[in-house]
PDB file of C-alpha atoms in Angstrom:
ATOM      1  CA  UNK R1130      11.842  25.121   7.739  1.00 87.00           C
ATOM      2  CA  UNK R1131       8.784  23.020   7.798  1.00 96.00           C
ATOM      3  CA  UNK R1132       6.263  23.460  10.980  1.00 96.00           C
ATOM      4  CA  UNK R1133       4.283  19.999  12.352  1.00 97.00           C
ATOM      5  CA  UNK R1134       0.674  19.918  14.110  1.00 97.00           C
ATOM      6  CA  UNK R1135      -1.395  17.838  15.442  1.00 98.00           C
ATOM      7  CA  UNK R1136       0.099  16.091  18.129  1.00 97.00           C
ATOM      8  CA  UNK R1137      -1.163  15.509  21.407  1.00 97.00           C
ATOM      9  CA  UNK R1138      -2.510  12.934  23.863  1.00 98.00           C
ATOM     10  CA  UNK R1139      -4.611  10.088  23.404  1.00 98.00           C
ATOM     11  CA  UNK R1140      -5.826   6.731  24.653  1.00 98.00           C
ATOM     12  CA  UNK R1141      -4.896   3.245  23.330  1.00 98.00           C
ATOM     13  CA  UNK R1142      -7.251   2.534  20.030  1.00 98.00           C
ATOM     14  CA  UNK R1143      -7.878   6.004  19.029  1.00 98.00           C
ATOM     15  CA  UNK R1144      -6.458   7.867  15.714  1.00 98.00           C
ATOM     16  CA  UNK R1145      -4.754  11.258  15.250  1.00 98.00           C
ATOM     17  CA  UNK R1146      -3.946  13.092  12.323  1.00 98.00           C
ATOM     18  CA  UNK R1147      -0.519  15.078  12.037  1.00 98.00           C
ATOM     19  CA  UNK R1148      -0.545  17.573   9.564  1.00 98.00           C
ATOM     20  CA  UNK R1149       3.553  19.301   8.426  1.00 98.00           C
ATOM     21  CA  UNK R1150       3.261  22.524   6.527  1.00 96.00           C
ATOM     22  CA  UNK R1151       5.244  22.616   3.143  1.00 93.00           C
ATOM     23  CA  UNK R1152       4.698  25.475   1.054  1.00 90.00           C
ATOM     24  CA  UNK R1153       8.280  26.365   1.919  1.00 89.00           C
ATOM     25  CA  UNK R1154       9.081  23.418  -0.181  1.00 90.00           C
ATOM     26  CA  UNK R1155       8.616  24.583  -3.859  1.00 89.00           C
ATOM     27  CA  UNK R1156      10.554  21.666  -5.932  1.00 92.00           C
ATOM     28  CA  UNK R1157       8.284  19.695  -8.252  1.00 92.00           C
ATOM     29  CA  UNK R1158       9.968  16.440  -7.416  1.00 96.00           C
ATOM     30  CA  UNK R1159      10.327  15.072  -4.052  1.00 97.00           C
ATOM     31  CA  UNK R1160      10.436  12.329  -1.359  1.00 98.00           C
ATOM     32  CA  UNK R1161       8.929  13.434   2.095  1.00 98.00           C
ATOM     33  CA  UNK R1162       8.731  11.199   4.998  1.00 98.00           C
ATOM     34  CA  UNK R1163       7.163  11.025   8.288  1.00 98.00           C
ATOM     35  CA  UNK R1164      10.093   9.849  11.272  1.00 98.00           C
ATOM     36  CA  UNK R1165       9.732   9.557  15.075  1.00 98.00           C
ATOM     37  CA  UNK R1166      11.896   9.023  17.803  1.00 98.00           C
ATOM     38  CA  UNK R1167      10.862   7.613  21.227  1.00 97.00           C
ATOM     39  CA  UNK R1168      12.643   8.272  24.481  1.00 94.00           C
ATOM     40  CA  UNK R1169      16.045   6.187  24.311  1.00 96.00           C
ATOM     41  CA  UNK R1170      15.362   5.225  21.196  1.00 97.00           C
ATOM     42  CA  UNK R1171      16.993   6.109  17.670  1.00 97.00           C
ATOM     43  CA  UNK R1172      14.838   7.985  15.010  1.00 97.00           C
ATOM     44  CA  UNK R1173      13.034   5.612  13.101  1.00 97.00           C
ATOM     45  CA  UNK R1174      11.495   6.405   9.290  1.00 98.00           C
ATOM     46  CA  UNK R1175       7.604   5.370   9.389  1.00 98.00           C
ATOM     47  CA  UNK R1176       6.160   6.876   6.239  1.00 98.00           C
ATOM     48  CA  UNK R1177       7.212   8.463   2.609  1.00 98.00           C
ATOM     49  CA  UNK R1178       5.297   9.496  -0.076  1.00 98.00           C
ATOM     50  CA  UNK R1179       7.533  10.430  -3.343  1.00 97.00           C
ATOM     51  CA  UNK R1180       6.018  12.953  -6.258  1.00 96.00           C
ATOM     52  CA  UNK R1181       4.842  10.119  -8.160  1.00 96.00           C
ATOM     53  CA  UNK R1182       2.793   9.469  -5.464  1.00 96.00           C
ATOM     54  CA  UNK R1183       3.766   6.292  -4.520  1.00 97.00           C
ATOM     55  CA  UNK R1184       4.249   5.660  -0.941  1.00 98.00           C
ATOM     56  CA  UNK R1185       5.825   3.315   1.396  1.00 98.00           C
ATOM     57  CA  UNK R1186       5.251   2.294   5.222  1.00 98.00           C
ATOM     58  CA  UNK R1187       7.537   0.751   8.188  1.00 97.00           C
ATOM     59  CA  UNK R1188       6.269  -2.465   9.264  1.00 97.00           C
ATOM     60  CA  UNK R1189       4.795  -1.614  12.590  1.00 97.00           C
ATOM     61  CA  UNK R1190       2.386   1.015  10.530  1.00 98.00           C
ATOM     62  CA  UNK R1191       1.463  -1.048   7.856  1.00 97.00           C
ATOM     63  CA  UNK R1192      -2.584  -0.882   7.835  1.00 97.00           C
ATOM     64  CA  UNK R1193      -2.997   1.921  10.480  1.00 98.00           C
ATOM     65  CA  UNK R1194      -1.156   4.856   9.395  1.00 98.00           C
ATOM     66  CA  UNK R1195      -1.612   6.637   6.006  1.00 98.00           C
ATOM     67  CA  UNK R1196       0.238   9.111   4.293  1.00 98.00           C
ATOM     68  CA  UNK R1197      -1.075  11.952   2.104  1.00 98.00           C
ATOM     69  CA  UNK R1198      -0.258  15.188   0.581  1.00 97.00           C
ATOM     70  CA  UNK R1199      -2.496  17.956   0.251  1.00 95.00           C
ATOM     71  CA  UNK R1200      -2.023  19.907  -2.392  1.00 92.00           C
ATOM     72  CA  UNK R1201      -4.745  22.426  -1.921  1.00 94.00           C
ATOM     73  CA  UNK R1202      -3.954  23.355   1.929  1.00 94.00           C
ATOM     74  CA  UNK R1203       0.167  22.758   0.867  1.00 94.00           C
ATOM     75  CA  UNK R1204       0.409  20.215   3.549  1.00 97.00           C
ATOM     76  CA  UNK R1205       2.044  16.562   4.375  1.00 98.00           C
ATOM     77  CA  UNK R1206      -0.146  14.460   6.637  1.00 98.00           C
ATOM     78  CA  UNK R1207       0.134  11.526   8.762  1.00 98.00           C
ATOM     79  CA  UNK R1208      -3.421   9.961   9.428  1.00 98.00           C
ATOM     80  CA  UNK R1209      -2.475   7.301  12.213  1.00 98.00           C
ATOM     81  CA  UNK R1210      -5.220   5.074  13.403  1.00 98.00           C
ATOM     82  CA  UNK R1211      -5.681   2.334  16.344  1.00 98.00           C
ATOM     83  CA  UNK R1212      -2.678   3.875  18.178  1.00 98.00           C
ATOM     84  CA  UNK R1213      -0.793   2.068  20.721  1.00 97.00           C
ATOM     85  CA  UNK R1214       1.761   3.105  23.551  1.00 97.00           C
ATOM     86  CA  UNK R1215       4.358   1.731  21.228  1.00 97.00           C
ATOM     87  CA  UNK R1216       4.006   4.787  19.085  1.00 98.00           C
ATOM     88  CA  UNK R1217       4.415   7.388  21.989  1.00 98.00           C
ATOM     89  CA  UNK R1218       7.098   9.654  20.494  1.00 98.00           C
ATOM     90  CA  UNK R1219       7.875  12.818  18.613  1.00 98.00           C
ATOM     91  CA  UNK R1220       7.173  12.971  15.273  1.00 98.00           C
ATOM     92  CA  UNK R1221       9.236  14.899  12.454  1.00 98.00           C
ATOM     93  CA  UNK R1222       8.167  15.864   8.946  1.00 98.00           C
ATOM     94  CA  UNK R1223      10.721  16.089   6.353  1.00 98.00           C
ATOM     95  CA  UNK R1224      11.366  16.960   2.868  1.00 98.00           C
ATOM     96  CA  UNK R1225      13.646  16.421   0.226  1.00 97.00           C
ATOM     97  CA  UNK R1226      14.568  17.079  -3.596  1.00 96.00           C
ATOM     98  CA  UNK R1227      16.161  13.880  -4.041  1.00 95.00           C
ATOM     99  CA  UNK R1228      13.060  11.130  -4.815  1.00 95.00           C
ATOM    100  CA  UNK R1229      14.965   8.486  -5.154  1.00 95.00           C
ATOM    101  CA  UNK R1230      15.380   8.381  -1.637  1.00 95.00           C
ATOM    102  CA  UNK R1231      11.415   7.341  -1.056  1.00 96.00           C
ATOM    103  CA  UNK R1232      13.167   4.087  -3.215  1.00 95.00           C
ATOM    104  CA  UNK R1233      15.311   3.056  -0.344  1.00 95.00           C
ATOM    105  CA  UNK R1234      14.234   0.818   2.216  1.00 95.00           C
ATOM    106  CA  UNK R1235      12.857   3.226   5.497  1.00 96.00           C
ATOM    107  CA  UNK R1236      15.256   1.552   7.887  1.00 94.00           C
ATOM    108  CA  UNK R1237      18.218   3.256   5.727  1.00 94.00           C
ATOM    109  CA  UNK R1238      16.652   7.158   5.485  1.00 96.00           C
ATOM    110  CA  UNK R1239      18.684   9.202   7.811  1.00 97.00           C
ATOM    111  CA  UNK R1240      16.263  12.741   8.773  1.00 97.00           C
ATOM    112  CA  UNK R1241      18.918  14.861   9.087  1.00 97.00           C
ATOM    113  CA  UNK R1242      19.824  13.675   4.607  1.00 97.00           C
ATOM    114  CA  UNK R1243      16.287  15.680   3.812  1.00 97.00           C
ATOM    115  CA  UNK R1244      17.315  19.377   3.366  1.00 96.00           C
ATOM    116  CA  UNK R1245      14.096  20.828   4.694  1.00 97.00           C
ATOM    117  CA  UNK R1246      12.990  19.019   8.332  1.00 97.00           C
ATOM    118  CA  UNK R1247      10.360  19.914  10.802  1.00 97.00           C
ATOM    119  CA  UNK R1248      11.087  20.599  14.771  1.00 97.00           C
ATOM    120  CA  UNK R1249       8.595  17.935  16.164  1.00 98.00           C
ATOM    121  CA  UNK R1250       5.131  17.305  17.315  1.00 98.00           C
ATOM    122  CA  UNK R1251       4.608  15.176  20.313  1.00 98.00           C
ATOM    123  CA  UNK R1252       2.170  12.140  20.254  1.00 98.00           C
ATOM    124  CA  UNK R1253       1.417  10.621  23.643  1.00 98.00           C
ATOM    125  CA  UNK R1254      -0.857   7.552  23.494  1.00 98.00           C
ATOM    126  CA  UNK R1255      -1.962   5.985  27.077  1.00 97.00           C
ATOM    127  CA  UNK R1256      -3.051   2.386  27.558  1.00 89.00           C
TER     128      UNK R1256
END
């Protein structure tokens, strides 16, 4: 339901911007979240932004990644700066009706709770 860009490959220190098309996603209120999962690892929430506009970051993206929506282009993006390997993995958009979930701490948001969720968009970062 929801489509990500902007992945690709890049070297240790440099930024990307991921970019999740939402115009699918018509409710007024909402939570939607940036999640990755690395090989062998679990999916892991990094980012949410609710429809009051607050937002709310994972530790290990605190200060490098930021989290917008566009509301002209109908888009969620992930600006991520000084990358590192550590955040080689596939990232997923998702979406939700429910904004209380951007309330709840990032290690308890499950992707596949959001109703509308993206298919992936790989980020490869090379030291």
């Amino acid at each position: 339901q929801l489509a990500e860009s902007g992945g690709g490959s890049v070297q240790a220190g440099g930024s990307l911007r991921l970019s999740c098309g939402v115009s699918t996603f018509t409710y007024t209120r909402y939570c939607m979240a940036w999640f990755r999962q690395a090989p062998g690892k679990e999916r892991e929430g990094v980012a949410v932004i609710g429809s009051d506009g607050n937002t709310n970051y994972a530790d290990f993206v605190k200060g490098r990644f930021t989290i917008s929506k566009d509301n002209t282009k109908n888009t969620l993006d992930l600006q991520m700066e000084t990358l590192n390997a550590a955040d080689s993995a596939m990232y997923y958009c998702a979406a939700d009706y429910n904004d209380r979930a951007c309330t709840y701490p990032l290690s308890r948001l499950d992707f596949y709770n959001f109703a509308y969720r993206g298919r992936g968009t790989q980020v490869a970062v090379s030291s």
